[in-house]
PDB file of C-alpha atoms and ligand atoms in Angstrom:
ATOM      1  CA  MET Q   1       0.000   0.000   0.000  1.00 63.00           C
ATOM      2  CA  ARG Q   2       1.248   3.502  -0.871  1.00 70.00           C
ATOM      3  CA  GLU Q   3       2.478   5.588   2.065  1.00 84.00           C
ATOM      4  CA  LYS Q   4       0.098   8.397   3.013  1.00 91.00           C
ATOM      5  CA  PRO Q   5       1.337  11.895   2.119  1.00 96.00           C
ATOM      6  CA  TYR Q   6       0.533  13.031   5.653  1.00 98.00           C
ATOM      7  CA  LEU Q   7       0.814  11.674   9.182  1.00 98.00           C
ATOM      8  CA  ALA Q   8      -2.611  10.091   9.672  1.00 96.00           C
ATOM      9  CA  TYR Q   9      -3.639   9.913  13.304  1.00 96.00           C
ATOM     10  CA  SER Q  10      -5.278   6.526  12.838  1.00 93.00           C
ATOM     11  CA  ASP Q  11      -1.851   5.152  11.841  1.00 93.00           C
ATOM     12  CA  VAL Q  12      -0.213   6.766  14.878  1.00 95.00           C
ATOM     13  CA  LEU Q  13      -2.742   5.055  17.159  1.00 94.00           C
ATOM     14  CA  LYS Q  14      -2.362   1.737  15.391  1.00 92.00           C
ATOM     15  CA  ALA Q  15       1.414   1.887  15.835  1.00 93.00           C
ATOM     16  CA  LYS Q  16       1.062   2.765  19.529  1.00 93.00           C
ATOM     17  CA  PHE Q  17      -1.684   0.315  20.510  1.00 93.00           C
ATOM     18  CA  GLY Q  18      -1.219  -2.441  17.916  1.00 92.00           C
ATOM     19  CA  HIS Q  19      -4.756  -2.120  16.549  1.00 88.00           C
ATOM     20  CA  ARG Q  20      -7.276   0.495  15.564  1.00 88.00           C
ATOM     21  CA  VAL Q  21      -8.751   2.567  18.357  1.00 93.00           C
ATOM     22  CA  TYR Q  22     -12.326   3.835  18.080  1.00 94.00           C
ATOM     23  CA  LYS Q  23     -13.847   6.903  19.662  1.00 95.00           C
ATOM     24  CA  VAL Q  24     -17.128   6.623  21.512  1.00 96.00           C
ATOM     25  CA  THR Q  25     -18.727  10.079  21.264  1.00 94.00           C
ATOM     26  CA  LEU Q  26     -20.453  11.346  24.391  1.00 96.00           C
ATOM     27  CA  ASP Q  27     -22.917  14.054  25.244  1.00 94.00           C
ATOM     28  CA  ALA Q  28     -22.478  14.795  28.939  1.00 95.00           C
ATOM     29  CA  GLY Q  29     -25.122  17.521  29.014  1.00 94.00           C
ATOM     30  CA  PHE Q  30     -22.722  20.479  29.087  1.00 94.00           C
ATOM     31  CA  THR Q  31     -23.556  23.859  27.618  1.00 93.00           C
ATOM     32  CA  CYS Q  32     -21.222  26.588  26.402  1.00 95.00           C
ATOM     33  CA  PRO Q  33     -20.366  30.110  27.645  1.00 95.00           C
ATOM     34  CA  ASN Q  34     -21.011  31.338  24.122  1.00 94.00           C
ATOM     35  CA  ARG Q  35     -24.620  30.215  24.399  1.00 93.00           C
ATOM     36  CA  ASP Q  36     -25.613  30.874  27.999  1.00 93.00           C
ATOM     37  CA  ALA Q  37     -24.721  34.604  27.863  1.00 94.00           C
ATOM     38  CA  THR Q  38     -21.585  34.249  30.020  1.00 96.00           C
ATOM     39  CA  LYS Q  39     -19.473  35.176  26.979  1.00 95.00           C
ATOM     40  CA  GLY Q  40     -22.077  35.472  24.251  1.00 92.00           C
ATOM     41  CA  VAL Q  41     -25.470  34.368  22.997  1.00 90.00           C
ATOM     42  CA  GLY Q  42     -26.408  32.386  19.904  1.00 90.00           C
ATOM     43  CA  GLY Q  43     -23.085  30.567  19.736  1.00 94.00           C
ATOM     44  CA  CYS Q  44     -20.531  30.500  16.938  1.00 96.00           C
ATOM     45  CA  THR Q  45     -22.226  31.210  13.609  1.00 96.00           C
ATOM     46  CA  PHE Q  46     -21.623  27.647  12.369  1.00 95.00           C
ATOM     47  CA  CYS Q  47     -22.655  25.756  15.522  1.00 93.00           C
ATOM     48  CA  ASP Q  48     -26.014  24.008  15.536  1.00 88.00           C
ATOM     49  CA  GLU Q  49     -28.169  22.982  18.467  1.00 75.00           C
ATOM     50  CA  THR Q  50     -26.117  19.821  19.056  1.00 70.00           C
ATOM     51  CA  GLY Q  51     -23.055  21.860  20.045  1.00 58.00           C
ATOM     52  CA  SER Q  52     -20.978  20.653  17.083  1.00 59.00           C
ATOM     53  CA  SER Q  53     -21.453  17.004  17.991  1.00 57.00           C
ATOM     54  CA  SER Q  54     -21.812  13.906  15.854  1.00 56.00           C
ATOM     55  CA  ARG Q  55     -25.401  13.445  17.163  1.00 55.00           C
ATOM     56  CA  ALA Q  56     -24.602   9.853  18.016  1.00 59.00           C
ATOM     57  CA  GLN Q  57     -25.680  10.167  21.625  1.00 60.00           C
ATOM     58  CA  ASN Q  58     -28.660  10.905  23.751  1.00 67.00           C
ATOM     59  CA  LYS Q  59     -27.697  13.207  26.606  1.00 67.00           C
ATOM     60  CA  LYS Q  60     -30.520  11.795  28.734  1.00 80.00           C
ATOM     61  CA  ASP Q  61     -28.512   8.563  28.985  1.00 90.00           C
ATOM     62  CA  THR Q  62     -25.780   8.366  31.609  1.00 95.00           C
ATOM     63  CA  ILE Q  63     -22.164   8.382  30.461  1.00 97.00           C
ATOM     64  CA  THR Q  64     -21.948   4.692  31.390  1.00 97.00           C
ATOM     65  CA  ALA Q  65     -25.038   3.836  29.321  1.00 96.00           C
ATOM     66  CA  GLN Q  66     -23.788   5.842  26.311  1.00 96.00           C
ATOM     67  CA  ILE Q  67     -20.424   4.085  26.422  1.00 96.00           C
ATOM     68  CA  GLN Q  68     -21.753   0.572  26.940  1.00 96.00           C
ATOM     69  CA  LYS Q  69     -24.334   0.881  24.179  1.00 95.00           C
ATOM     70  CA  ASN Q  70     -21.896   2.278  21.635  1.00 94.00           C
ATOM     71  CA  VAL Q  71     -19.015  -0.020  22.480  1.00 95.00           C
ATOM     72  CA  GLU Q  72     -21.273  -2.959  21.646  1.00 94.00           C
ATOM     73  CA  ILE Q  73     -22.435  -1.340  18.374  1.00 94.00           C
ATOM     74  CA  MET Q  74     -18.848  -0.620  17.296  1.00 94.00           C
ATOM     75  CA  ARG Q  75     -17.696  -4.080  18.280  1.00 93.00           C
ATOM     76  CA  ARG Q  76     -20.323  -5.617  16.014  1.00 93.00           C
ATOM     77  CA  ARG Q  77     -19.916  -3.151  13.145  1.00 92.00           C
ATOM     78  CA  PHE Q  78     -16.129  -2.729  13.019  1.00 90.00           C
ATOM     79  CA  LYS Q  79     -14.842  -5.625  15.139  1.00 89.00           C
ATOM     80  CA  ALA Q  80     -13.391  -2.854  17.325  1.00 89.00           C
ATOM     81  CA  GLU Q  81     -11.400  -3.865  20.394  1.00 90.00           C
ATOM     82  CA  LYS Q  82     -10.263  -0.715  22.184  1.00 93.00           C
ATOM     83  CA  PHE Q  83     -12.098   2.567  22.704  1.00 96.00           C
ATOM     84  CA  VAL Q  84     -11.600   6.164  23.741  1.00 97.00           C
ATOM     85  CA  ALA Q  85     -14.349   8.044  25.580  1.00 98.00           C
ATOM     86  CA  TYR Q  86     -14.815  11.216  23.554  1.00 97.00           C
ATOM     87  CA  PHE Q  87     -16.457  14.106  25.394  1.00 97.00           C
ATOM     88  CA  GLN Q  88     -17.535  15.884  22.224  1.00 94.00           C
ATOM     89  CA  SER Q  89     -20.702  17.978  22.501  1.00 91.00           C
ATOM     90  CA  TYR Q  90     -20.478  21.614  23.613  1.00 93.00           C
ATOM     91  CA  THR Q  91     -17.739  22.620  26.093  1.00 96.00           C
ATOM     92  CA  ASN Q  92     -16.584  19.646  28.103  1.00 97.00           C
ATOM     93  CA  THR Q  93     -14.654  21.514  30.788  1.00 98.00           C
ATOM     94  CA  TYR Q  94     -17.387  24.070  31.420  1.00 97.00           C
ATOM     95  CA  SER Q  95     -18.508  23.087  34.906  1.00 97.00           C
ATOM     96  CA  LYS Q  96     -17.384  22.836  38.494  1.00 97.00           C
ATOM     97  CA  ILE Q  97     -14.340  20.667  39.095  1.00 98.00           C
ATOM     98  CA  GLU Q  98     -16.323  18.145  41.195  1.00 98.00           C
ATOM     99  CA  ARG Q  99     -18.747  17.466  38.334  1.00 98.00           C
ATOM    100  CA  LEU Q 100     -15.920  17.192  35.812  1.00 98.00           C
ATOM    101  CA  LYS Q 101     -14.121  14.642  37.994  1.00 98.00           C
ATOM    102  CA  ARG Q 102     -17.313  12.634  38.479  1.00 98.00           C
ATOM    103  CA  LEU Q 103     -17.991  12.498  34.726  1.00 98.00           C
ATOM    104  CA  TYR Q 104     -14.411  11.706  33.716  1.00 98.00           C
ATOM    105  CA  ASP Q 105     -14.149   8.998  36.397  1.00 98.00           C
ATOM    106  CA  GLU Q 106     -17.443   7.521  35.230  1.00 98.00           C
ATOM    107  CA  ALA Q 107     -16.200   7.376  31.635  1.00 98.00           C
ATOM    108  CA  MET Q 108     -12.950   5.684  32.571  1.00 97.00           C
ATOM    109  CA  ALA Q 109     -14.778   3.049  34.638  1.00 97.00           C
ATOM    110  CA  ALA Q 110     -17.667   2.457  32.226  1.00 97.00           C
ATOM    111  CA  HIS Q 111     -16.110  -0.400  30.258  1.00 96.00           C
ATOM    112  CA  PRO Q 112     -12.875  -2.457  30.578  1.00 96.00           C
ATOM    113  CA  ASP Q 113     -11.921  -1.679  26.966  1.00 95.00           C
ATOM    114  CA  ILE Q 114     -11.924   2.099  27.446  1.00 97.00           C
ATOM    115  CA  ILE Q 115      -8.237   3.033  27.253  1.00 96.00           C
ATOM    116  CA  GLY Q 116      -8.598   6.769  27.858  1.00 97.00           C
ATOM    117  CA  MET Q 117     -10.362  10.016  27.105  1.00 98.00           C
ATOM    118  CA  SER Q 118     -10.507  12.823  24.615  1.00 98.00           C
ATOM    119  CA  ILE Q 119     -11.978  16.057  25.963  1.00 98.00           C
ATOM    120  CA  SER Q 120     -13.162  18.723  23.557  1.00 97.00           C
ATOM    121  CA  THR Q 121     -13.388  22.307  24.817  1.00 98.00           C
ATOM    122  CA  ARG Q 122     -12.979  26.038  24.242  1.00 97.00           C
ATOM    123  CA  PRO Q 123      -9.555  27.423  25.135  1.00 98.00           C
ATOM    124  CA  ASP Q 124     -11.110  30.001  27.485  1.00 97.00           C
ATOM    125  CA  CYS Q 125     -12.787  27.245  29.528  1.00 97.00           C
ATOM    126  CA  VAL Q 126      -9.713  25.660  31.082  1.00 98.00           C
ATOM    127  CA  ASN Q 127      -7.587  26.803  33.991  1.00 98.00           C
ATOM    128  CA  GLU Q 128      -4.779  25.369  36.091  1.00 98.00           C
ATOM    129  CA  GLU Q 129      -7.136  23.493  38.415  1.00 98.00           C
ATOM    130  CA  LYS Q 130      -9.062  21.814  35.572  1.00 98.00           C
ATOM    131  CA  LEU Q 131      -5.908  20.910  33.671  1.00 98.00           C
ATOM    132  CA  ASP Q 132      -4.345  19.501  36.861  1.00 98.00           C
ATOM    133  CA  LEU Q 133      -7.396  17.259  37.126  1.00 98.00           C
ATOM    134  CA  ILE Q 134      -7.173  16.173  33.484  1.00 98.00           C
ATOM    135  CA  ALA Q 135      -3.430  15.496  33.795  1.00 98.00           C
ATOM    136  CA  GLN Q 136      -4.232  12.852  36.444  1.00 98.00           C
ATOM    137  CA  TYR Q 137      -5.717  10.677  33.685  1.00 98.00           C
ATOM    138  CA  ASN Q 138      -2.443  10.665  31.730  1.00 97.00           C
ATOM    139  CA  HIS Q 139      -0.967   7.167  32.111  1.00 93.00           C
ATOM    140  CA  PRO Q 140       1.748   5.425  30.115  1.00 91.00           C
ATOM    141  CA  GLY Q 141       0.057   2.963  27.775  1.00 91.00           C
ATOM    142  CA  GLY Q 142      -3.221   4.866  28.058  1.00 95.00           C
ATOM    143  CA  TYR Q 143      -4.787   7.613  25.992  1.00 97.00           C
ATOM    144  CA  LEU Q 144      -5.448  11.259  26.812  1.00 98.00           C
ATOM    145  CA  CYS Q 145      -6.092  14.254  24.597  1.00 98.00           C
ATOM    146  CA  VAL Q 146      -7.548  17.736  25.041  1.00 98.00           C
ATOM    147  CA  GLU Q 147      -9.111  19.032  21.831  1.00 98.00           C
ATOM    148  CA  TYR Q 148      -9.157  22.816  21.502  1.00 98.00           C
ATOM    149  CA  GLY Q 149     -11.428  24.635  19.076  1.00 97.00           C
ATOM    150  CA  MET Q 150      -8.932  27.254  17.909  1.00 98.00           C
ATOM    151  CA  GLN Q 151     -10.389  27.542  14.361  1.00 98.00           C
ATOM    152  CA  THR Q 152      -7.968  30.275  13.203  1.00 98.00           C
ATOM    153  CA  ILE Q 153      -5.188  32.454  14.593  1.00 98.00           C
ATOM    154  CA  HIS Q 154      -6.883  35.633  13.327  1.00 98.00           C
ATOM    155  CA  ASP Q 155      -8.900  37.630  15.862  1.00 98.00           C
ATOM    156  CA  HIS Q 156     -10.804  39.536  13.163  1.00 98.00           C
ATOM    157  CA  THR Q 157     -12.182  36.202  11.895  1.00 98.00           C
ATOM    158  CA  LEU Q 158     -12.995  34.995  15.415  1.00 98.00           C
ATOM    159  CA  GLU Q 159     -15.059  38.150  15.789  1.00 97.00           C
ATOM    160  CA  LEU Q 160     -16.864  37.561  12.482  1.00 96.00           C
ATOM    161  CA  ILE Q 161     -17.928  34.065  13.537  1.00 97.00           C
ATOM    162  CA  ASN Q 162     -19.005  35.273  17.003  1.00 96.00           C
ATOM    163  CA  ARG Q 163     -16.473  33.073  18.758  1.00 96.00           C
ATOM    164  CA  CYS Q 164     -16.290  35.432  21.783  1.00 96.00           C
ATOM    165  CA  GLU Q 165     -12.671  34.529  22.523  1.00 97.00           C
ATOM    166  CA  THR Q 166      -9.292  35.504  21.127  1.00 97.00           C
ATOM    167  CA  HIS Q 167      -6.159  33.818  19.859  1.00 98.00           C
ATOM    168  CA  ALA Q 168      -4.453  34.944  23.072  1.00 98.00           C
ATOM    169  CA  ASP Q 169      -6.964  32.761  24.978  1.00 98.00           C
ATOM    170  CA  PHE Q 170      -5.848  29.803  22.879  1.00 98.00           C
ATOM    171  CA  VAL Q 171      -2.138  30.498  23.415  1.00 98.00           C
ATOM    172  CA  HIS Q 172      -2.698  30.762  27.177  1.00 98.00           C
ATOM    173  CA  ALA Q 173      -4.588  27.445  27.289  1.00 98.00           C
ATOM    174  CA  PHE Q 174      -2.022  25.798  25.019  1.00 98.00           C
ATOM    175  CA  ASN Q 175       0.852  26.795  27.308  1.00 98.00           C
ATOM    176  CA  LEU Q 176      -0.928  25.638  30.479  1.00 98.00           C
ATOM    177  CA  THR Q 177      -1.701  22.305  28.807  1.00 98.00           C
ATOM    178  CA  ARG Q 178       1.821  21.805  27.476  1.00 98.00           C
ATOM    179  CA  GLU Q 179       3.282  22.547  30.934  1.00 98.00           C
ATOM    180  CA  ARG Q 180       1.313  19.522  32.155  1.00 98.00           C
ATOM    181  CA  ASN Q 181       2.373  17.273  29.247  1.00 98.00           C
ATOM    182  CA  ILE Q 182      -1.217  16.727  28.166  1.00 98.00           C
ATOM    183  CA  PRO Q 183      -1.398  15.844  24.447  1.00 98.00           C
ATOM    184  CA  MET Q 184      -3.483  18.259  22.388  1.00 98.00           C
ATOM    185  CA  CYS Q 185      -5.426  18.263  19.157  1.00 98.00           C
ATOM    186  CA  VAL Q 186      -6.199  21.677  17.670  1.00 98.00           C
ATOM    187  CA  HIS Q 187      -9.287  22.167  15.501  1.00 97.00           C
ATOM    188  CA  VAL Q 188      -9.011  24.554  12.557  1.00 98.00           C
ATOM    189  CA  ILE Q 189     -11.618  25.575  10.003  1.00 97.00           C
ATOM    190  CA  LEU Q 190     -10.802  26.373   6.378  1.00 97.00           C
ATOM    191  CA  GLY Q 191     -12.990  28.702   4.338  1.00 96.00           C
ATOM    192  CA  LEU Q 192     -13.889  31.038   7.206  1.00 97.00           C
ATOM    193  CA  PRO Q 193     -15.471  34.327   6.103  1.00 95.00           C
ATOM    194  CA  GLY Q 194     -13.013  36.999   5.040  1.00 94.00           C
ATOM    195  CA  GLU Q 195      -9.966  34.719   5.259  1.00 96.00           C
ATOM    196  CA  THR Q 196      -7.500  34.796   2.407  1.00 97.00           C
ATOM    197  CA  HIS Q 197      -5.267  31.926   1.323  1.00 98.00           C
ATOM    198  CA  ALA Q 198      -2.384  33.698   3.081  1.00 98.00           C
ATOM    199  CA  ASP Q 199      -4.417  33.945   6.317  1.00 98.00           C
ATOM    200  CA  MET Q 200      -5.045  30.199   6.321  1.00 98.00           C
ATOM    201  CA  MET Q 201      -1.413  29.350   5.572  1.00 98.00           C
ATOM    202  CA  ALA Q 202      -0.379  31.671   8.413  1.00 98.00           C
ATOM    203  CA  THR Q 203      -2.545  29.547  10.726  1.00 98.00           C
ATOM    204  CA  ALA Q 204      -0.766  26.383   9.525  1.00 98.00           C
ATOM    205  CA  MET Q 205       2.651  27.964   9.995  1.00 97.00           C
ATOM    206  CA  ARG Q 206       1.810  29.160  13.499  1.00 98.00           C
ATOM    207  CA  LEU Q 207       0.767  25.607  14.397  1.00 98.00           C
ATOM    208  CA  SER Q 208       4.062  24.369  12.983  1.00 97.00           C
ATOM    209  CA  GLU Q 209       5.838  26.641  15.473  1.00 97.00           C
ATOM    210  CA  MET Q 210       3.657  25.608  18.417  1.00 98.00           C
ATOM    211  CA  LEU Q 211       3.682  21.900  17.537  1.00 98.00           C
ATOM    212  CA  PRO Q 212       0.483  20.488  19.034  1.00 98.00           C
ATOM    213  CA  GLU Q 213       0.431  16.694  18.859  1.00 98.00           C
ATOM    214  CA  GLY Q 214      -2.510  16.748  16.452  1.00 98.00           C
ATOM    215  CA  VAL Q 215      -4.707  18.859  14.202  1.00 98.00           C
ATOM    216  CA  LYS Q 216      -8.267  18.388  12.961  1.00 97.00           C
ATOM    217  CA  ILE Q 217      -9.012  20.226   9.733  1.00 97.00           C
ATOM    218  CA  HIS Q 218     -12.637  21.143   9.053  1.00 95.00           C
ATOM    219  CA  LEU Q 219     -14.343  22.895   6.188  1.00 95.00           C
ATOM    220  CA  LEU Q 220     -16.764  25.641   7.133  1.00 96.00           C
ATOM    221  CA  CYS Q 221     -20.246  24.345   6.399  1.00 95.00           C
ATOM    222  CA  ALA Q 222     -23.743  25.626   7.026  1.00 95.00           C
ATOM    223  CA  MET Q 223     -25.954  23.496   9.243  1.00 95.00           C
ATOM    224  CA  LYS Q 224     -29.699  23.923   9.689  1.00 95.00           C
ATOM    225  CA  HIS Q 225     -30.868  26.499  12.235  1.00 94.00           C
ATOM    226  CA  THR Q 226     -27.551  28.346  12.470  1.00 95.00           C
ATOM    227  CA  PRO Q 227     -26.687  31.981  11.755  1.00 96.00           C
ATOM    228  CA  LEU Q 228     -24.434  30.701   8.953  1.00 97.00           C
ATOM    229  CA  GLU Q 229     -27.420  29.039   7.282  1.00 97.00           C
ATOM    230  CA  GLN Q 230     -29.183  32.415   7.271  1.00 96.00           C
ATOM    231  CA  GLN Q 231     -26.081  34.089   5.797  1.00 96.00           C
ATOM    232  CA  TYR Q 232     -25.981  31.396   3.112  1.00 97.00           C
ATOM    233  CA  LEU Q 233     -29.683  31.776   2.270  1.00 97.00           C
ATOM    234  CA  ARG Q 234     -29.288  35.581   2.045  1.00 97.00           C
ATOM    235  CA  GLY Q 235     -26.345  35.100  -0.325  1.00 96.00           C
ATOM    236  CA  GLU Q 236     -23.877  36.648   2.121  1.00 95.00           C
ATOM    237  CA  TRP Q 237     -21.679  33.557   2.378  1.00 94.00           C
ATOM    238  CA  GLU Q 238     -20.768  30.887  -0.121  1.00 94.00           C
ATOM    239  CA  PRO Q 239     -19.152  27.560   0.725  1.00 95.00           C
ATOM    240  CA  LEU Q 240     -15.970  26.415  -0.984  1.00 96.00           C
ATOM    241  CA  ALA Q 241     -16.267  24.187  -4.030  1.00 97.00           C
ATOM    242  CA  GLN Q 242     -14.965  20.621  -3.670  1.00 97.00           C
ATOM    243  CA  GLU Q 243     -11.971  21.128  -5.968  1.00 97.00           C
ATOM    244  CA  ALA Q 244     -11.021  24.395  -4.230  1.00 97.00           C
ATOM    245  CA  TYR Q 245     -11.135  22.628  -0.849  1.00 97.00           C
ATOM    246  CA  VAL Q 246      -8.933  19.791  -2.069  1.00 98.00           C
ATOM    247  CA  GLN Q 247      -6.327  22.316  -3.262  1.00 98.00           C
ATOM    248  CA  LEU Q 248      -6.576  24.285  -0.043  1.00 98.00           C
ATOM    249  CA  VAL Q 249      -6.277  21.318   2.277  1.00 98.00           C
ATOM    250  CA  CYS Q 250      -3.165  20.114   0.407  1.00 98.00           C
ATOM    251  CA  ASP Q 251      -1.648  23.616   0.669  1.00 98.00           C
ATOM    252  CA  PHE Q 252      -2.456  23.691   4.384  1.00 98.00           C
ATOM    253  CA  ILE Q 253      -0.884  20.281   5.022  1.00 98.00           C
ATOM    254  CA  GLU Q 254       2.221  21.288   3.053  1.00 98.00           C
ATOM    255  CA  HIS Q 255       2.597  24.140   5.573  1.00 98.00           C
ATOM    256  CA  LEU Q 256       2.197  21.815   8.585  1.00 98.00           C
ATOM    257  CA  ASP Q 257       5.158  20.343  10.402  1.00 97.00           C
ATOM    258  CA  PRO Q 258       5.370  16.587   9.580  1.00 97.00           C
ATOM    259  CA  SER Q 259       5.375  15.667  13.287  1.00 97.00           C
ATOM    260  CA  ILE Q 260       1.790  16.910  13.760  1.00 98.00           C
ATOM    261  CA  ALA Q 261      -0.670  14.041  13.404  1.00 98.00           C
ATOM    262  CA  ILE Q 262      -3.703  14.817  11.273  1.00 98.00           C
ATOM    263  CA  HIS Q 263      -6.880  13.530  12.903  1.00 97.00           C
ATOM    264  CA  ARG Q 264      -9.223  14.563  10.124  1.00 95.00           C
ATOM    265  CA  ILE Q 265      -9.167  16.417   6.834  1.00 94.00           C
ATOM    266  CA  THR Q 266     -12.829  16.641   5.982  1.00 85.00           C
ATOM    267  CA  GLY Q 267     -15.644  18.174   7.942  1.00 66.00           C
ATOM    268  CA  ASN Q 268     -18.348  16.430   9.784  1.00 63.00           C
ATOM    269  CA  GLY Q 269     -21.613  17.519   8.215  1.00 66.00           C
ATOM    270  CA  HIS Q 270     -24.558  15.342   9.202  1.00 78.00           C
ATOM    271  CA  ARG Q 271     -26.729  14.161   6.340  1.00 82.00           C
ATOM    272  CA  ASP Q 272     -29.967  15.584   7.778  1.00 87.00           C
ATOM    273  CA  GLY Q 273     -28.628  18.818   9.207  1.00 92.00           C
ATOM    274  CA  LEU Q 274     -26.194  19.815   6.473  1.00 94.00           C
ATOM    275  CA  VAL Q 275     -27.375  22.677   4.258  1.00 96.00           C
ATOM    276  CA  ALA Q 276     -24.212  23.473   2.280  1.00 96.00           C
ATOM    277  CA  PRO Q 277     -21.956  22.358   0.765  1.00 95.00           C
ATOM    278  CA  ARG Q 278     -23.638  18.992   0.195  1.00 94.00           C
ATOM    279  CA  TRP Q 279     -20.490  17.562  -1.430  1.00 95.00           C
ATOM    280  CA  LEU Q 280     -19.097  17.341   2.105  1.00 93.00           C
ATOM    281  CA  LEU Q 281     -21.018  14.071   2.452  1.00 93.00           C
ATOM    282  CA  LYS Q 282     -18.681  12.442  -0.104  1.00 92.00           C
ATOM    283  CA  LYS Q 283     -15.989  11.946   2.506  1.00 92.00           C
ATOM    284  CA  GLN Q 284     -14.160   9.021   0.879  1.00 92.00           C
ATOM    285  CA  GLU Q 285     -14.079  10.787  -2.487  1.00 95.00           C
ATOM    286  CA  VAL Q 286     -12.530  13.905  -0.932  1.00 95.00           C
ATOM    287  CA  LEU Q 287      -9.927  11.824   0.913  1.00 95.00           C
ATOM    288  CA  MET Q 288      -8.998  10.099  -2.318  1.00 95.00           C
ATOM    289  CA  GLN Q 289      -8.769  13.385  -4.214  1.00 97.00           C
ATOM    290  CA  VAL Q 290      -6.432  14.804  -1.567  1.00 97.00           C
ATOM    291  CA  GLU Q 291      -4.120  11.799  -1.931  1.00 96.00           C
ATOM    292  CA  GLN Q 292      -4.237  12.075  -5.738  1.00 97.00           C
ATOM    293  CA  GLU Q 293      -3.435  15.789  -5.576  1.00 98.00           C
ATOM    294  CA  PHE Q 294      -0.387  15.116  -3.403  1.00 98.00           C
ATOM    295  CA  LEU Q 295       0.717  12.454  -5.837  1.00 97.00           C
ATOM    296  CA  LYS Q 296       0.345  14.914  -8.724  1.00 97.00           C
ATOM    297  CA  ARG Q 297       2.300  17.576  -6.857  1.00 97.00           C
ATOM    298  CA  GLY Q 298       4.947  15.102  -5.672  1.00 97.00           C
ATOM    299  CA  THR Q 299       4.810  16.674  -2.207  1.00 97.00           C
ATOM    300  CA  ARG Q 300       3.688  15.710   1.299  1.00 97.00           C
ATOM    301  CA  GLN Q 301       3.083  17.168   4.748  1.00 98.00           C
ATOM    302  CA  GLY Q 302       5.570  19.937   5.561  1.00 98.00           C
ATOM    303  CA  ALA Q 303       6.919  20.230   2.002  1.00 97.00           C
ATOM    304  CA  THR Q 304       6.572  24.016   1.906  1.00 94.00           C
ATOM    305  CA  LEU Q 305       8.300  24.388   5.275  1.00 89.00           C
ATOM    306  CA  GLU Q 306      11.181  22.175   4.101  1.00 80.00           C
ATOM    307  CA  ALA Q 307      11.525  24.187   0.888  1.00 80.00           C
ATOM    308  CA  THR Q 308      11.562  27.450   2.875  1.00 75.00           C
ATOM    309  CA  THR Q 309      14.212  26.134   5.307  1.00 71.00           C
ATOM    310  CA  LEU Q 310      16.296  24.870   2.407  1.00 62.00           C
ATOM    311  CA  SER Q 311      16.175  28.150   0.528  1.00 67.00           C
ATOM    312  CA  THR Q 312      16.912  30.124   3.740  1.00 65.00           C
ATOM    313  CA  SER Q 313      19.925  27.922   4.553  1.00 63.00           C
ATOM    314  CA  LYS Q 314      21.164  28.397   0.979  1.00 60.00           C
ATOM    315  CA  GLY Q 315      20.658  32.141   1.360  1.00 57.00           C
ATOM    316  CA  ILE Q 316      18.086  32.221  -1.458  1.00 53.00           C
TER     317      ILE Q 316
HETATM  318  S1  LIG I 401     -17.792  27.273  21.444  1.00 84.25           S
HETATM  319 FE1  LIG I 401     -18.280  25.241  20.594  1.00 84.25          FE
HETATM  320  S2  LIG I 401     -20.217  24.612  21.557  1.00 84.25           S
HETATM  321 FE2  LIG I 401     -19.941  26.821  21.932  1.00 84.25          FE
HETATM  322  S3  LIG I 401     -21.102  27.817  20.306  1.00 84.25           S
HETATM  323 FE3  LIG I 401     -18.975  27.666  19.596  1.00 84.25          FE
HETATM  324  S4  LIG I 401     -18.810  25.693  18.476  1.00 84.25           S
HETATM  325 FE4  LIG I 401     -20.755  25.685  19.665  1.00 84.25          FE
END
């Protein structure tokens, strides 16, 4: 099989654990400071009522019930053996420390094949106390990851999408997390309103300096009942075309340091809720086109950085 032109996270996990590891998505009933008026109301313009989740869970079920039900489904469907509890919906550190500990403990004890946790959150919703708690779940041979929704390094874009936080918030959270040796995955969105190609490449290059352990690349898409859907219907925002996204994602990956594992390169639009672009549902096709584009270019992850270093060292 041909080697992937980028460091795929699934391969990293397979090498570490000896088999594929599957994520069990959870809805722990959190909300978000960008929805409850603590920081803002209405949420980020692209976020729907599920809090950017995969909709796989029912938050009325306990964490234990969600895990046990889905572990069995994934066992049958994929012959999966090991699982990560993925606190995905809304802001999964946005609560009192006692409740966070209770939920995280419950997840870790819910099933013998849970090997660790992934906790998705906003950078402005962690502090030293919460990260100290999370660091306690970091064991050799286990799995731990904090996923930060950074989206972009540009504050003017964060304002346009009503993020109600700044890049400085992300840098602060990143540093606190790194000090505690907690692995991180940073979410970015391509095609954000007002962003130029250079803006997006600047985000990739900044990540290459900061070196998070992983990156998830999303395409901005309009979901039902979101402000972005309204902007799309009024003709104020247009999604990227499939071919343009393929080019862009290859450019972005070429600007990413090769040590950063790529968790995902296509968005996560849900069939029923996705308004535009509908081509986002052709996930396998997009993945294949990205590989073909790299093959055509003869490049891979970090190629632009290597070329820049080479030309700088040659004084070009
Ligand atoms: S911070 Fe996350 S959960 Fe909150 S509104 Fe934005 S995308 Fe949705």
